mmCIF file of C-alpha atoms in Angstrom:
data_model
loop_
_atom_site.group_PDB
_atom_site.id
_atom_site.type_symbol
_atom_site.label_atom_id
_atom_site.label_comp_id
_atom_site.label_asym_id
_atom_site.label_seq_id
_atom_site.Cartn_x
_atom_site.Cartn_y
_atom_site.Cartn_z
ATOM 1 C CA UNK A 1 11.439 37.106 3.676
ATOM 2 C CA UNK A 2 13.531 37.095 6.696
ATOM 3 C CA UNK A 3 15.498 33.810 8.019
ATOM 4 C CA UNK A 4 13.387 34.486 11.438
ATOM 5 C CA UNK A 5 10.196 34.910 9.503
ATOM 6 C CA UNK A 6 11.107 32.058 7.500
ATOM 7 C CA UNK A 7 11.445 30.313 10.839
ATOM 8 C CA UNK A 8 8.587 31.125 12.448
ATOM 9 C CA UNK A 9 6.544 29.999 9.364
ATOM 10 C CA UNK A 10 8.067 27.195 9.168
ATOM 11 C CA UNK A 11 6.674 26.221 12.748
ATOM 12 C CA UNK A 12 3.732 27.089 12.345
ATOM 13 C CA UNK A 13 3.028 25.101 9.366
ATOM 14 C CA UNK A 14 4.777 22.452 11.411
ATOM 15 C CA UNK A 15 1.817 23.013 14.248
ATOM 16 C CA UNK A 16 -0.839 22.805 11.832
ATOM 17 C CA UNK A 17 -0.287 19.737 10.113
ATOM 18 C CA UNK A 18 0.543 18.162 13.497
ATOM 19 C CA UNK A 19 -3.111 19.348 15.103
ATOM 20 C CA UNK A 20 -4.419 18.190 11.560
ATOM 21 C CA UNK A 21 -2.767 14.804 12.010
ATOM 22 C CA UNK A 22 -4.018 14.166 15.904
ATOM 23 C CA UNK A 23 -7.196 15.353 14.428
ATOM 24 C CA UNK A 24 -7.778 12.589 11.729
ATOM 25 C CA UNK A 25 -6.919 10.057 14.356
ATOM 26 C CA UNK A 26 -8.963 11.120 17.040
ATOM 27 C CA UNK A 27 -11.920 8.759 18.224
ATOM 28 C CA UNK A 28 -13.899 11.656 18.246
ATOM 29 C CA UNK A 29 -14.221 11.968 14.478
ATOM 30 C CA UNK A 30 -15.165 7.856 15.033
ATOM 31 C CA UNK A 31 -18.502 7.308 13.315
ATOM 32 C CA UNK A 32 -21.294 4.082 12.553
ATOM 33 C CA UNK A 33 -21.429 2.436 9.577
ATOM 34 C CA UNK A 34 -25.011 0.596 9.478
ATOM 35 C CA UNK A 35 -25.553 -2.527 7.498
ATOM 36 C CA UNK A 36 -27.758 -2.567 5.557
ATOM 37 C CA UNK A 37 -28.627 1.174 5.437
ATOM 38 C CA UNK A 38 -25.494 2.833 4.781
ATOM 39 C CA UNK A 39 -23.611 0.382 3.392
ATOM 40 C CA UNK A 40 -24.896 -2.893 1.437
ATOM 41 C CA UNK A 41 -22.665 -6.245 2.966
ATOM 42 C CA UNK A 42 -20.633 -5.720 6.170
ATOM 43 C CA UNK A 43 -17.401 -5.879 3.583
ATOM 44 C CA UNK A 44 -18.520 -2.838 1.765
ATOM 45 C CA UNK A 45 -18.722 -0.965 5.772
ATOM 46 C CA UNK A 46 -15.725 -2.550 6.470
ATOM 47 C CA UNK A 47 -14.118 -0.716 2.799
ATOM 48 C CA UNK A 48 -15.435 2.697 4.248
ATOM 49 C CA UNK A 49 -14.460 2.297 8.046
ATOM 50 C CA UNK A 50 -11.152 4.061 9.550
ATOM 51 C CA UNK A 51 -9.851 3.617 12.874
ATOM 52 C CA UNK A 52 -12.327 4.138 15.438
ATOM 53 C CA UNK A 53 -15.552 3.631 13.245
ATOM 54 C CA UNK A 54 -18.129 0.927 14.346
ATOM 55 C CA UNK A 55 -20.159 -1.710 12.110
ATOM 56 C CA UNK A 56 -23.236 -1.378 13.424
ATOM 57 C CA UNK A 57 -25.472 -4.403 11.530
ATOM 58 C CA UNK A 58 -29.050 -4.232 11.310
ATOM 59 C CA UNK A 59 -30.977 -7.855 12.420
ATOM 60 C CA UNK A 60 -30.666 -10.027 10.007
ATOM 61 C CA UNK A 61 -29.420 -13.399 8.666
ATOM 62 C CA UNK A 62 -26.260 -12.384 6.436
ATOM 63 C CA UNK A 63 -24.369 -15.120 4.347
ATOM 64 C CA UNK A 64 -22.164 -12.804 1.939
ATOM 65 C CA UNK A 65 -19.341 -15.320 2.473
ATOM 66 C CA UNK A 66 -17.370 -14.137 -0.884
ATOM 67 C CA UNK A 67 -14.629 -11.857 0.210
ATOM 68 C CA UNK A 68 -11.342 -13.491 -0.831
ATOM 69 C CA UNK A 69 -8.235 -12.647 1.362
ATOM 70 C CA UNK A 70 -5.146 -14.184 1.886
ATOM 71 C CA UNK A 71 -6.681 -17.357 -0.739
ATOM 72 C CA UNK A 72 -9.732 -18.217 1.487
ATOM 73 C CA UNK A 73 -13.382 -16.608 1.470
ATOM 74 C CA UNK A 74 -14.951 -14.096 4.592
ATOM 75 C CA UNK A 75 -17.571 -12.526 4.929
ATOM 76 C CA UNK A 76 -15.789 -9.511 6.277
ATOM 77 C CA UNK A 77 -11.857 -8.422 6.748
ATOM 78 C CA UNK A 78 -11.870 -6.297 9.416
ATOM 79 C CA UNK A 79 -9.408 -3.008 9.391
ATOM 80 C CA UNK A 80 -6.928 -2.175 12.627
ATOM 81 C CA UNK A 81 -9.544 -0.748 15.106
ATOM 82 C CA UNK A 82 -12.510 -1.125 13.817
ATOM 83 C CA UNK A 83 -15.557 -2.531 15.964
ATOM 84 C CA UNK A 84 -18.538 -4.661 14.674
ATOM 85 C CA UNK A 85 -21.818 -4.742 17.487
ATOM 86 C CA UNK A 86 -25.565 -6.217 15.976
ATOM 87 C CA UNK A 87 -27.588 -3.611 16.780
ATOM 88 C CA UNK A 88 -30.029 -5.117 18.859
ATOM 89 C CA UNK A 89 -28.253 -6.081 21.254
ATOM 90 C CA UNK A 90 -29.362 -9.588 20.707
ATOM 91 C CA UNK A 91 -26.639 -11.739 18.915
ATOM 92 C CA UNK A 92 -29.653 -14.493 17.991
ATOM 93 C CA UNK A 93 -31.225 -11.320 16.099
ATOM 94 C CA UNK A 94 -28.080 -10.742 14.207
ATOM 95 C CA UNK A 95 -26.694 -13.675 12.542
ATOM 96 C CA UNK A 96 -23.456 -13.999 10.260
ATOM 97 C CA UNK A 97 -23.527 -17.495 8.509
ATOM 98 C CA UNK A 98 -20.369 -18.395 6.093
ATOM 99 C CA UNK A 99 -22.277 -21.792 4.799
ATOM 100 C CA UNK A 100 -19.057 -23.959 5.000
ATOM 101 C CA UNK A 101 -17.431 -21.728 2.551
ATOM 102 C CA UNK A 102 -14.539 -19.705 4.741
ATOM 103 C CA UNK A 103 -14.586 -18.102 8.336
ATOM 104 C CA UNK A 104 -16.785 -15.116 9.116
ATOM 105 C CA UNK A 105 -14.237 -12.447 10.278
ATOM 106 C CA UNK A 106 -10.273 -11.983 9.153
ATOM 107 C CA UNK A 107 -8.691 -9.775 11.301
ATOM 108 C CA UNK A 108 -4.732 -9.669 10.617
ATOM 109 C CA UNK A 109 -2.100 -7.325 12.387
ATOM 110 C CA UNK A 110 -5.143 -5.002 14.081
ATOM 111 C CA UNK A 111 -2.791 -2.986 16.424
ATOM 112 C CA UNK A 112 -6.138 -0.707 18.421
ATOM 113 C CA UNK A 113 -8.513 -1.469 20.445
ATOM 114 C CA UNK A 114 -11.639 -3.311 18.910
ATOM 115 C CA UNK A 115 -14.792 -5.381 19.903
ATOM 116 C CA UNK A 116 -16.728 -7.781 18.317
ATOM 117 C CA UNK A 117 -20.590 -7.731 20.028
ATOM 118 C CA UNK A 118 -23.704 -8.949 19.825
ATOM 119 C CA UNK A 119 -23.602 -11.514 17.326
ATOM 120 C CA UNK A 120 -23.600 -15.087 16.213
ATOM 121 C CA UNK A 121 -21.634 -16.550 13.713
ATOM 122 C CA UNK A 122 -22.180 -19.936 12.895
ATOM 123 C CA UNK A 123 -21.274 -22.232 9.867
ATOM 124 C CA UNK A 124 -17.522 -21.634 9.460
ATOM 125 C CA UNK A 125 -14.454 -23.141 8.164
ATOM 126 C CA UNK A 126 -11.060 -23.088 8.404
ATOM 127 C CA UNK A 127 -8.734 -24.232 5.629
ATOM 128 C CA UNK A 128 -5.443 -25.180 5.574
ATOM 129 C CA UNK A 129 -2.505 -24.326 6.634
ATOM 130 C CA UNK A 130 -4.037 -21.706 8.945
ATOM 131 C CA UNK A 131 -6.673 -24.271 9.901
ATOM 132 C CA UNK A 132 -8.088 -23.489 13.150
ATOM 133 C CA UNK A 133 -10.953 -21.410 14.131
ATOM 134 C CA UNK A 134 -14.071 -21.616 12.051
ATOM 135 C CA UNK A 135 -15.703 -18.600 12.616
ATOM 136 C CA UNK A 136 -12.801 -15.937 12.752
ATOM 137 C CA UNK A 137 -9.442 -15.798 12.237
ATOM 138 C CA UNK A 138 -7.435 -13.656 13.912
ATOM 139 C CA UNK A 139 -3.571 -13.339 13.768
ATOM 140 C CA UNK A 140 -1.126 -10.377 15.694
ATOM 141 C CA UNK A 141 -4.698 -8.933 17.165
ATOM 142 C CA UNK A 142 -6.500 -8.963 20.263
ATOM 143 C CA UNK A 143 -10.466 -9.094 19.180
ATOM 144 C CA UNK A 144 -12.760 -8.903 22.488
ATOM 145 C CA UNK A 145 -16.115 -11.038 22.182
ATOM 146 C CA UNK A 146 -18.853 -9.892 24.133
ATOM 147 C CA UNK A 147 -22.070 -11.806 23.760
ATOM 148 C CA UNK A 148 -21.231 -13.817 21.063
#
C-alpha cells in the first residue's frame, strides 16, 4: 500500500469512529427504563441507564433504601444525565420512602442536563459529615425538581 492510500485510510477510519462516537452520545439513542417492568428497583434502572436515558417509575410506594455509596444507604445513585419522572404524572401516585435509613437520591459530579419529576420522597436522612438534605444529596450537580 501506498503512503497516500495509507493516508487516506487512515482518515477515514478516523471519520468513522468519530460518527460512531457522536453516535453513542447522542440523545437520540436516549431510551426509558420502567420500574417495575423493565427493571426490578430504581437502582437496578439506574445500573442499565447511560446518558440521556429516563427512569420512568410505575405508581407505587418504593422503600428499597439498601444501596450503599460513599458509606451511607439510597435508594438510588443516579448516573451523569440521567432523568427520573413517576409516570403518572402525579408525584402522590409515585412515592420513594427511605424509612430513616439514608437519603432517597445520590447524585455526585452529574455534569448533563437532568430532571427529577413527578415524585415524592419522604422519610430521609442525612448522616454525618455530609449531613444536610434528607431526601437527596447532591454534590458538583445541578438536579431540577419539578413537582416534587
Amino acid at each position: 500500500m501506498q503512503i497516500s492510500q495509507r493516508v487516506t485510510v487512515f482518515f477515514a477510519l478516523m471519520a468513522c469512529f468519530s460518527v460512531v462516537s457522536v453516535l453513542e452520545t447522542s440523545p437520540a439513542w436516549a431510551r426509558d427504563w420502567v420500574v417495575p417492568d423493565q427493571a426490578p428497583t430504581i437502582q437496578s434502572a439506574m445500573d442499565s441507564c447511560v446518558t440521556g436515558d429516563v427512569v420512568v417509575i410505575q405508581p407505587g410506594l418504593y422503600e428499597d433504601c439498601t444501596h450503599l455509596s460513599n458509606g451511607a444507604l439510597h435508594i438510588a445513585v443516579l448516573p451523569s444525565g440521567v432523568s427520573v419522572r413517576g409516570a403518572s404524572g402525579d408525584p402522590a401516585d409515585v412515592v420513594l420512602d427511605a424509612n430513616y435509613l439514608g437519603r432517597c437520591f445520590e447524585i455526585r459530579n452529574n455534569t448533563a442536563d437532568f430532571s427529577i419529576e413527578d415524585i415524592t420522597m419522604r422519610r430521609g436522612r442525612a448522616f454525618t459529615p455530609l449531613g444536610k438534605g434528607g431526601a437527596v444529596f447532591a454534590m458538583f450537580s445541578n438536579p431540577v425538581f419539578r413537582n416534587c
